[in-house]
């Protein structure tokens, strides 16, 4: 048994250590980061990297853009996915099975393959280089619809009957009766949408080019590939990476249980 | 929507149809406009000479047939060589990442699934956390960890190993191994024969050190997610079969191999399929990290498609690469499905091996 613990603890160290190095290096000076990359304690603590990021760069702008985009995408995606999931699970109408088949088919289209075509459409619609072009295409997500449909099907139909007898319309029934019962599933979609849009990169690359519209992922990617910075500047880059990770880390630790139980859409490569 | 009866006298069925369409409309419109329509447009661009100016449907754009595809797969030029190189790079990535991440995630799941284990939650959290972090942030970290004087090489030097200059070393690891056993230069036949503009010798190069670093990164960031899938599957298994096997005197390894593993087959199928689909799409890491370098050893079809279109303004070729990539992903998924199905129908000797019900019927 103790052997299992030794194995698990060493593995856990392998998985955690990189993040500790990330954090430690962001507080190091540049020579220190270069000469002693393994140590978890800076020779001299320095918040220079953070100061530079917040006072001397576009980093706050990127952060703000990421917040704006993430908030809009998450709200829109959750609302639309819920509506569609509910309709596909609960409203019997002609065409429903065709729509569902379409949603499943769309889930199979690999995202990266769509980079050029998505740009073409966004450009044609006049949405290129605007918040609308960055936000609207991300507002629906087939996997989310799929998850919600499955969830709504698991709720017994009888709970809606009373509301219907009282004369509530479909939206009313959905909003005031079904939705409050569905909070666990709704939270799952909220978390997945938040993570997905906060970490999104490729869509923002093809949807906008202005410096004012750079999100965190795009900004840090450019910082890292050296287009904007001279030299290595590891403390600076790692500070940026650390700040970028904080919001998802907070959400992760608050909703840990829920995230651990609902992995379906959280895949990434 | 159906019928044209007036709203006032419309049946209840008519009303629910309208509501149903209203509820699904936002998703349908967005997916239609930004997923389905793009595929159609890209299909046209891939067979046209569109230069990126104005609309691809404007009068000036000509239909060029399969010319863009030809340039990539048999043009004999740089486009073909780059595509061949990208395929080679990604192939090594897929062939190494998919089995490794599947094994690592299954191993982690089995390890943390024990009911008696203390600190299960902590271990699961530790293994899963890299999966929620953005690829961009982890790539930045990886560039630091794997730089020439970085943490990884520092650690290796403690073990007496001299690590490579990870993101600058273009030589493939198989070529390095060949050099180590004294094969410095390729046999002439392997150098002259080519496939997609890349010599056979170069096809056999193995992943470069830079690509190897990305391979390790993929395992680091995805094993947590797949671990959760395996944990969920393990918890759905009834313990009875395993207990019976234990009474029959099966060792824990035999119990895992002959009892647990066959029952995990559906999950295994899911993990491998998702792995295959994901690994062929590697893009964010390349864009953030190496942009294809060193010496194009980390160019992947997804990145090549992007850079061909957006950087070189060869939109038709870029779209053509995207479609070939699309086809590759579909083919791999289908092959994998067929292989797994065949293995399902092979009769097993062991009687304690339960037959998954889905395999037989197919």
PDB file of C-alpha atoms in Angstrom, chain A residues 1 3-5 7-9 11-16 18-19 21-22 25 28 33-38 80-88 91-96 99 103 106 108-125 127 133 136-142 145 164 170-171 174 195 198-202 205-206 216-218 220-222 224-225 227 234 237-238 241-242 244-245 248-249 252-253 256 259-264 266-269, chain B residues 2 12-13 16-17 19-24 26-28 30-31 33-39 41-42 45 50 52 54-57 93 97 101 104 107-108 111-112 116-119 121-145 147 149-151 154-155 158 218-226 228-229 274-275 277-279 281-285 287-289 291 302 305-306 309-310 315 318-319 322-323 325-326 329:
ATOM      1  CA  UNK A   1       0.000   0.000   0.000  1.00  0.00           C
ATOM      2  CA  UNK A   3       4.212   1.825  -2.537  1.00  0.00           C
ATOM      3  CA  UNK A   4       1.031   3.182  -4.097  1.00  0.00           C
ATOM      4  CA  UNK A   5       1.305   6.305  -1.986  1.00  0.00           C
ATOM      5  CA  UNK A   7       3.933   6.503  -6.655  1.00  0.00           C
ATOM      6  CA  UNK A   8       0.939   8.809  -6.285  1.00  0.00           C
ATOM      7  CA  UNK A   9       2.844  11.458  -4.382  1.00  0.00           C
ATOM      8  CA  UNK A  11       3.180  11.784  -9.717  1.00  0.00           C
ATOM      9  CA  UNK A  12       1.353  14.585  -7.939  1.00  0.00           C
ATOM     10  CA  UNK A  13       4.662  16.418  -7.578  1.00  0.00           C
ATOM     11  CA  UNK A  14       5.248  16.073 -11.321  1.00  0.00           C
ATOM     12  CA  UNK A  15       1.810  17.559 -12.024  1.00  0.00           C
ATOM     13  CA  UNK A  16       1.999  20.393  -9.484  1.00  0.00           C
ATOM     14  CA  UNK A  18       5.477  23.151 -13.019  1.00  0.00           C
ATOM     15  CA  UNK A  19       2.824  25.500 -11.673  1.00  0.00           C
ATOM     16  CA  UNK A  21       7.875  27.010 -10.767  1.00  0.00           C
ATOM     17  CA  UNK A  22       5.638  29.266 -12.833  1.00  0.00           C
ATOM     18  CA  UNK A  25       9.702  32.505 -11.469  1.00  0.00           C
ATOM     19  CA  UNK A  28      12.281  36.376  -9.707  1.00  0.00           C
ATOM     20  CA  UNK A  33      15.241  33.041 -13.423  1.00  0.00           C
ATOM     21  CA  UNK A  34      17.932  32.139 -15.929  1.00  0.00           C
ATOM     22  CA  UNK A  35      20.541  30.873 -13.481  1.00  0.00           C
ATOM     23  CA  UNK A  36      18.324  28.961 -11.089  1.00  0.00           C
ATOM     24  CA  UNK A  37      15.222  27.805 -12.980  1.00  0.00           C
ATOM     25  CA  UNK A  38      14.441  24.913 -10.632  1.00  0.00           C
ATOM     26  CA  UNK A  80     -29.294  29.636 -25.915  1.00  0.00           C
ATOM     27  CA  UNK A  81     -28.070  26.142 -25.065  1.00  0.00           C
ATOM     28  CA  UNK A  82     -30.702  25.854 -22.355  1.00  0.00           C
ATOM     29  CA  UNK A  83     -33.510  27.020 -24.635  1.00  0.00           C
ATOM     30  CA  UNK A  84     -32.542  24.642 -27.417  1.00  0.00           C
ATOM     31  CA  UNK A  85     -31.891  21.760 -25.039  1.00  0.00           C
ATOM     32  CA  UNK A  86     -35.313  22.277 -23.467  1.00  0.00           C
ATOM     33  CA  UNK A  87     -37.099  22.425 -26.797  1.00  0.00           C
ATOM     34  CA  UNK A  88     -35.368  19.298 -28.050  1.00  0.00           C
ATOM     35  CA  UNK A  91     -41.476  20.366 -26.871  1.00  0.00           C
ATOM     36  CA  UNK A  92     -42.792  17.844 -29.371  1.00  0.00           C
ATOM     37  CA  UNK A  93     -42.674  19.560 -32.755  1.00  0.00           C
ATOM     38  CA  UNK A  94     -42.121  18.472 -36.290  1.00  0.00           C
ATOM     39  CA  UNK A  95     -38.491  18.818 -37.332  1.00  0.00           C
ATOM     40  CA  UNK A  96     -37.199  18.200 -33.850  1.00  0.00           C
ATOM     41  CA  UNK A  99     -32.560  19.494 -35.668  1.00  0.00           C
ATOM     42  CA  UNK A 103     -26.647  19.346 -33.712  1.00  0.00           C
ATOM     43  CA  UNK A 106     -22.073  19.621 -36.083  1.00  0.00           C
ATOM     44  CA  UNK A 108     -18.223  16.161 -35.044  1.00  0.00           C
ATOM     45  CA  UNK A 109     -16.751  19.001 -37.129  1.00  0.00           C
ATOM     46  CA  UNK A 110     -13.196  19.626 -35.916  1.00  0.00           C
ATOM     47  CA  UNK A 111     -12.791  23.247 -34.823  1.00  0.00           C
ATOM     48  CA  UNK A 112      -9.370  23.861 -36.284  1.00  0.00           C
ATOM     49  CA  UNK A 113     -10.601  22.964 -39.751  1.00  0.00           C
ATOM     50  CA  UNK A 114     -13.000  25.905 -39.527  1.00  0.00           C
ATOM     51  CA  UNK A 115     -10.408  28.654 -39.032  1.00  0.00           C
ATOM     52  CA  UNK A 116     -10.315  29.883 -42.623  1.00  0.00           C
ATOM     53  CA  UNK A 117     -14.022  29.387 -43.386  1.00  0.00           C
ATOM     54  CA  UNK A 118     -15.096  31.132 -40.171  1.00  0.00           C
ATOM     55  CA  UNK A 119     -12.947  34.096 -41.099  1.00  0.00           C
ATOM     56  CA  UNK A 120     -14.556  34.174 -44.543  1.00  0.00           C
ATOM     57  CA  UNK A 121     -18.072  34.307 -43.099  1.00  0.00           C
ATOM     58  CA  UNK A 122     -17.255  36.820 -40.377  1.00  0.00           C
ATOM     59  CA  UNK A 123     -15.604  38.989 -42.986  1.00  0.00           C
ATOM     60  CA  UNK A 124     -18.549  38.710 -45.385  1.00  0.00           C
ATOM     61  CA  UNK A 125     -20.988  39.663 -42.657  1.00  0.00           C
ATOM     62  CA  UNK A 127     -18.230  41.495 -38.326  1.00  0.00           C
ATOM     63  CA  UNK A 133     -17.392  38.965 -34.504  1.00  0.00           C
ATOM     64  CA  UNK A 136     -21.522  35.944 -31.528  1.00  0.00           C
ATOM     65  CA  UNK A 137     -19.949  32.882 -33.206  1.00  0.00           C
ATOM     66  CA  UNK A 138     -19.073  31.459 -29.788  1.00  0.00           C
ATOM     67  CA  UNK A 139     -22.557  31.966 -28.390  1.00  0.00           C
ATOM     68  CA  UNK A 140     -23.902  28.553 -29.338  1.00  0.00           C
ATOM     69  CA  UNK A 141     -22.288  25.262 -28.645  1.00  0.00           C
ATOM     70  CA  UNK A 142     -23.630  21.939 -29.865  1.00  0.00           C
ATOM     71  CA  UNK A 145     -27.209  21.686 -26.200  1.00  0.00           C
ATOM     72  CA  UNK A 164     -49.486  24.390 -17.500  1.00  0.00           C
ATOM     73  CA  UNK A 170     -43.983  27.305 -22.520  1.00  0.00           C
ATOM     74  CA  UNK A 171     -41.345  29.929 -21.783  1.00  0.00           C
ATOM     75  CA  UNK A 174     -39.380  26.633 -18.620  1.00  0.00           C
ATOM     76  CA  UNK A 195     -13.506  27.957 -19.271  1.00  0.00           C
ATOM     77  CA  UNK A 198     -11.602  32.388 -21.339  1.00  0.00           C
ATOM     78  CA  UNK A 199      -9.103  29.925 -22.810  1.00  0.00           C
ATOM     79  CA  UNK A 200     -10.146  30.387 -26.448  1.00  0.00           C
ATOM     80  CA  UNK A 201      -7.367  31.441 -28.808  1.00  0.00           C
ATOM     81  CA  UNK A 202      -7.828  30.439 -32.424  1.00  0.00           C
ATOM     82  CA  UNK A 205      -6.893  35.148 -34.033  1.00  0.00           C
ATOM     83  CA  UNK A 206      -9.142  34.946 -37.066  1.00  0.00           C
ATOM     84  CA  UNK A 216      -5.391  37.675 -22.905  1.00  0.00           C
ATOM     85  CA  UNK A 217      -4.765  34.458 -24.796  1.00  0.00           C
ATOM     86  CA  UNK A 218      -3.865  36.283 -27.982  1.00  0.00           C
ATOM     87  CA  UNK A 220       0.200  36.436 -24.199  1.00  0.00           C
ATOM     88  CA  UNK A 221       0.681  34.190 -27.231  1.00  0.00           C
ATOM     89  CA  UNK A 222       2.161  37.132 -29.131  1.00  0.00           C
ATOM     90  CA  UNK A 224       5.555  34.570 -25.964  1.00  0.00           C
ATOM     91  CA  UNK A 225       6.421  34.185 -29.615  1.00  0.00           C
ATOM     92  CA  UNK A 227       6.784  39.594 -31.649  1.00  0.00           C
ATOM     93  CA  UNK A 234      10.729  34.903 -18.582  1.00  0.00           C
ATOM     94  CA  UNK A 237       5.823  36.028 -19.504  1.00  0.00           C
ATOM     95  CA  UNK A 238       5.290  33.692 -16.589  1.00  0.00           C
ATOM     96  CA  UNK A 241       0.596  33.191 -17.638  1.00  0.00           C
ATOM     97  CA  UNK A 242      -0.026  33.088 -13.893  1.00  0.00           C
ATOM     98  CA  UNK A 244      -4.270  34.326 -16.874  1.00  0.00           C
ATOM     99  CA  UNK A 245      -4.660  31.123 -14.897  1.00  0.00           C
ATOM    100  CA  UNK A 248     -10.026  29.568 -14.101  1.00  0.00           C
ATOM    101  CA  UNK A 249      -8.218  28.367 -10.999  1.00  0.00           C
ATOM    102  CA  UNK A 252     -12.040  25.400 -10.506  1.00  0.00           C
ATOM    103  CA  UNK A 253     -11.469  25.374  -6.759  1.00  0.00           C
ATOM    104  CA  UNK A 256     -14.303  21.443  -7.959  1.00  0.00           C
ATOM    105  CA  UNK A 259     -16.296  20.004 -12.494  1.00  0.00           C
ATOM    106  CA  UNK A 260     -14.962  16.613 -11.492  1.00  0.00           C
ATOM    107  CA  UNK A 261     -18.368  15.059 -12.125  1.00  0.00           C
ATOM    108  CA  UNK A 262     -19.028  16.614 -15.490  1.00  0.00           C
ATOM    109  CA  UNK A 263     -16.166  16.255 -17.857  1.00  0.00           C
ATOM    110  CA  UNK A 264     -18.001  15.774 -21.111  1.00  0.00           C
ATOM    111  CA  UNK A 266     -14.132  20.165 -21.042  1.00  0.00           C
ATOM    112  CA  UNK A 267     -11.765  18.480 -23.425  1.00  0.00           C
ATOM    113  CA  UNK A 268      -8.840  20.245 -24.802  1.00  0.00           C
ATOM    114  CA  UNK A 269      -5.834  19.385 -26.805  1.00  0.00           C
TER     115      UNK A 269
ATOM    116  CA  UNK B   2     -45.942  24.213 -41.030  1.00  0.00           C
ATOM    117  CA  UNK B  12     -52.167  23.531 -30.513  1.00  0.00           C
ATOM    118  CA  UNK B  13     -49.712  21.545 -32.604  1.00  0.00           C
ATOM    119  CA  UNK B  16     -45.910  24.139 -30.117  1.00  0.00           C
ATOM    120  CA  UNK B  17     -44.143  23.945 -33.452  1.00  0.00           C
ATOM    121  CA  UNK B  19     -42.408  27.606 -29.846  1.00  0.00           C
ATOM    122  CA  UNK B  20     -40.083  24.728 -30.652  1.00  0.00           C
ATOM    123  CA  UNK B  21     -38.559  26.572 -33.572  1.00  0.00           C
ATOM    124  CA  UNK B  22     -38.349  29.798 -31.567  1.00  0.00           C
ATOM    125  CA  UNK B  23     -36.486  28.061 -28.763  1.00  0.00           C
ATOM    126  CA  UNK B  24     -34.009  26.410 -31.089  1.00  0.00           C
ATOM    127  CA  UNK B  26     -30.690  31.126 -31.830  1.00  0.00           C
ATOM    128  CA  UNK B  27     -28.605  27.957 -31.726  1.00  0.00           C
ATOM    129  CA  UNK B  28     -29.658  26.971 -35.233  1.00  0.00           C
ATOM    130  CA  UNK B  30     -25.437  30.639 -34.972  1.00  0.00           C
ATOM    131  CA  UNK B  31     -24.374  27.079 -35.777  1.00  0.00           C
ATOM    132  CA  UNK B  33     -24.019  30.739 -40.017  1.00  0.00           C
ATOM    133  CA  UNK B  34     -20.721  30.063 -38.249  1.00  0.00           C
ATOM    134  CA  UNK B  35     -20.309  26.324 -38.727  1.00  0.00           C
ATOM    135  CA  UNK B  36     -22.267  25.013 -41.699  1.00  0.00           C
ATOM    136  CA  UNK B  37     -22.066  28.011 -44.007  1.00  0.00           C
ATOM    137  CA  UNK B  38     -18.292  28.354 -43.449  1.00  0.00           C
ATOM    138  CA  UNK B  39     -17.733  24.785 -44.580  1.00  0.00           C
ATOM    139  CA  UNK B  41     -17.681  28.723 -48.404  1.00  0.00           C
ATOM    140  CA  UNK B  42     -14.366  27.029 -47.713  1.00  0.00           C
ATOM    141  CA  UNK B  45     -12.421  28.704 -51.844  1.00  0.00           C
ATOM    142  CA  UNK B  50      -9.446  33.702 -54.469  1.00  0.00           C
ATOM    143  CA  UNK B  52      -8.199  37.242 -50.038  1.00  0.00           C
ATOM    144  CA  UNK B  54     -13.241  41.224 -51.490  1.00  0.00           C
ATOM    145  CA  UNK B  55     -15.798  38.471 -51.582  1.00  0.00           C
ATOM    146  CA  UNK B  56     -14.820  34.965 -52.697  1.00  0.00           C
ATOM    147  CA  UNK B  57     -18.079  34.980 -54.666  1.00  0.00           C
ATOM    148  CA  UNK B  93       2.565  13.420 -32.391  1.00  0.00           C
ATOM    149  CA  UNK B  97       0.405  11.004 -27.648  1.00  0.00           C
ATOM    150  CA  UNK B 101      -2.193   9.689 -22.723  1.00  0.00           C
ATOM    151  CA  UNK B 104      -1.346   7.425 -18.244  1.00  0.00           C
ATOM    152  CA  UNK B 107      -3.199   4.360 -14.732  1.00  0.00           C
ATOM    153  CA  UNK B 108      -4.062   7.525 -12.793  1.00  0.00           C
ATOM    154  CA  UNK B 111      -4.595   4.548  -8.768  1.00  0.00           C
ATOM    155  CA  UNK B 112      -7.000   7.131  -7.369  1.00  0.00           C
ATOM    156  CA  UNK B 116      -9.393   3.000   0.965  1.00  0.00           C
ATOM    157  CA  UNK B 117      -7.083   5.634  -0.481  1.00  0.00           C
ATOM    158  CA  UNK B 118      -6.516   8.668   1.697  1.00  0.00           C
ATOM    159  CA  UNK B 119      -6.412  12.042   0.003  1.00  0.00           C
ATOM    160  CA  UNK B 121      -9.620  14.364  -3.682  1.00  0.00           C
ATOM    161  CA  UNK B 122      -6.187  15.932  -3.492  1.00  0.00           C
ATOM    162  CA  UNK B 123      -4.669  13.576  -6.037  1.00  0.00           C
ATOM    163  CA  UNK B 124      -7.545  13.962  -8.460  1.00  0.00           C
ATOM    164  CA  UNK B 125      -7.291  17.728  -8.185  1.00  0.00           C
ATOM    165  CA  UNK B 126      -3.551  17.654  -8.779  1.00  0.00           C
ATOM    166  CA  UNK B 127      -3.879  15.496 -11.890  1.00  0.00           C
ATOM    167  CA  UNK B 128      -6.854  17.372 -13.293  1.00  0.00           C
ATOM    168  CA  UNK B 129      -5.714  20.950 -12.754  1.00  0.00           C
ATOM    169  CA  UNK B 130      -3.514  21.165 -15.894  1.00  0.00           C
ATOM    170  CA  UNK B 131      -6.607  20.325 -17.949  1.00  0.00           C
ATOM    171  CA  UNK B 132      -8.475  23.488 -16.972  1.00  0.00           C
ATOM    172  CA  UNK B 133      -5.557  25.830 -17.571  1.00  0.00           C
ATOM    173  CA  UNK B 134      -5.309  27.506 -20.953  1.00  0.00           C
ATOM    174  CA  UNK B 135      -3.022  26.014 -23.551  1.00  0.00           C
ATOM    175  CA  UNK B 136      -1.417  29.416 -24.037  1.00  0.00           C
ATOM    176  CA  UNK B 137      -0.414  29.692 -20.374  1.00  0.00           C
ATOM    177  CA  UNK B 138       0.962  26.159 -20.311  1.00  0.00           C
ATOM    178  CA  UNK B 139       2.876  26.692 -23.544  1.00  0.00           C
ATOM    179  CA  UNK B 140       4.535  29.789 -22.086  1.00  0.00           C
ATOM    180  CA  UNK B 141       5.475  27.740 -19.042  1.00  0.00           C
ATOM    181  CA  UNK B 142       6.739  24.902 -21.241  1.00  0.00           C
ATOM    182  CA  UNK B 143       8.973  27.260 -23.228  1.00  0.00           C
ATOM    183  CA  UNK B 144      10.576  28.258 -19.948  1.00  0.00           C
ATOM    184  CA  UNK B 145      10.859  24.752 -18.494  1.00  0.00           C
ATOM    185  CA  UNK B 147      14.694  26.112 -22.716  1.00  0.00           C
ATOM    186  CA  UNK B 149      19.246  26.179 -19.493  1.00  0.00           C
ATOM    187  CA  UNK B 150      15.755  25.586 -18.151  1.00  0.00           C
ATOM    188  CA  UNK B 151      14.380  23.549 -15.284  1.00  0.00           C
ATOM    189  CA  UNK B 154      18.826  21.420 -14.906  1.00  0.00           C
ATOM    190  CA  UNK B 155      17.021  18.422 -13.487  1.00  0.00           C
ATOM    191  CA  UNK B 158      21.434  16.402 -11.707  1.00  0.00           C
ATOM    192  CA  UNK B 218      -0.129  17.018 -24.349  1.00  0.00           C
ATOM    193  CA  UNK B 219       0.088  14.110 -21.943  1.00  0.00           C
ATOM    194  CA  UNK B 220       0.446  16.538 -19.035  1.00  0.00           C
ATOM    195  CA  UNK B 221      -2.618  18.568 -20.014  1.00  0.00           C
ATOM    196  CA  UNK B 222      -5.036  15.866 -21.179  1.00  0.00           C
ATOM    197  CA  UNK B 223      -4.435  12.915 -18.875  1.00  0.00           C
ATOM    198  CA  UNK B 224      -6.530  14.564 -16.134  1.00  0.00           C
ATOM    199  CA  UNK B 225      -9.626  14.891 -18.281  1.00  0.00           C
ATOM    200  CA  UNK B 226      -9.414  11.346 -19.542  1.00  0.00           C
ATOM    201  CA  UNK B 228     -12.112  11.498 -15.000  1.00  0.00           C
ATOM    202  CA  UNK B 229     -13.785   9.548 -17.793  1.00  0.00           C
ATOM    203  CA  UNK B 274     -11.354  11.849 -28.643  1.00  0.00           C
ATOM    204  CA  UNK B 275      -7.577  11.573 -28.499  1.00  0.00           C
ATOM    205  CA  UNK B 277      -9.646  13.820 -33.052  1.00  0.00           C
ATOM    206  CA  UNK B 278      -7.808  16.163 -30.707  1.00  0.00           C
ATOM    207  CA  UNK B 279      -4.222  15.319 -31.590  1.00  0.00           C
ATOM    208  CA  UNK B 281      -5.898  19.485 -34.410  1.00  0.00           C
ATOM    209  CA  UNK B 282      -2.829  20.712 -32.542  1.00  0.00           C
ATOM    210  CA  UNK B 283      -2.660  24.423 -33.222  1.00  0.00           C
ATOM    211  CA  UNK B 284      -2.666  26.704 -30.146  1.00  0.00           C
ATOM    212  CA  UNK B 285       0.625  25.286 -28.859  1.00  0.00           C
ATOM    213  CA  UNK B 287       1.022  29.288 -32.666  1.00  0.00           C
ATOM    214  CA  UNK B 288       2.054  30.294 -29.159  1.00  0.00           C
ATOM    215  CA  UNK B 289       5.278  28.350 -28.939  1.00  0.00           C
ATOM    216  CA  UNK B 291       5.407  28.790 -35.011  1.00  0.00           C
ATOM    217  CA  UNK B 302      -3.699  22.810 -38.781  1.00  0.00           C
ATOM    218  CA  UNK B 305      -3.440  25.637 -43.150  1.00  0.00           C
ATOM    219  CA  UNK B 306      -3.633  28.781 -41.028  1.00  0.00           C
ATOM    220  CA  UNK B 309      -3.991  31.314 -45.771  1.00  0.00           C
ATOM    221  CA  UNK B 310      -3.395  34.172 -43.357  1.00  0.00           C
ATOM    222  CA  UNK B 315      -6.356  30.977 -49.414  1.00  0.00           C
ATOM    223  CA  UNK B 318      -5.011  26.792 -46.993  1.00  0.00           C
ATOM    224  CA  UNK B 319      -8.631  25.702 -47.384  1.00  0.00           C
ATOM    225  CA  UNK B 322      -8.061  22.108 -43.975  1.00  0.00           C
ATOM    226  CA  UNK B 323     -10.262  19.753 -46.003  1.00  0.00           C
ATOM    227  CA  UNK B 325      -7.129  17.392 -42.454  1.00  0.00           C
ATOM    228  CA  UNK B 326     -10.879  17.005 -42.049  1.00  0.00           C
ATOM    229  CA  UNK B 329      -9.670  12.946 -38.885  1.00  0.00           C
TER     230      UNK B 329
END
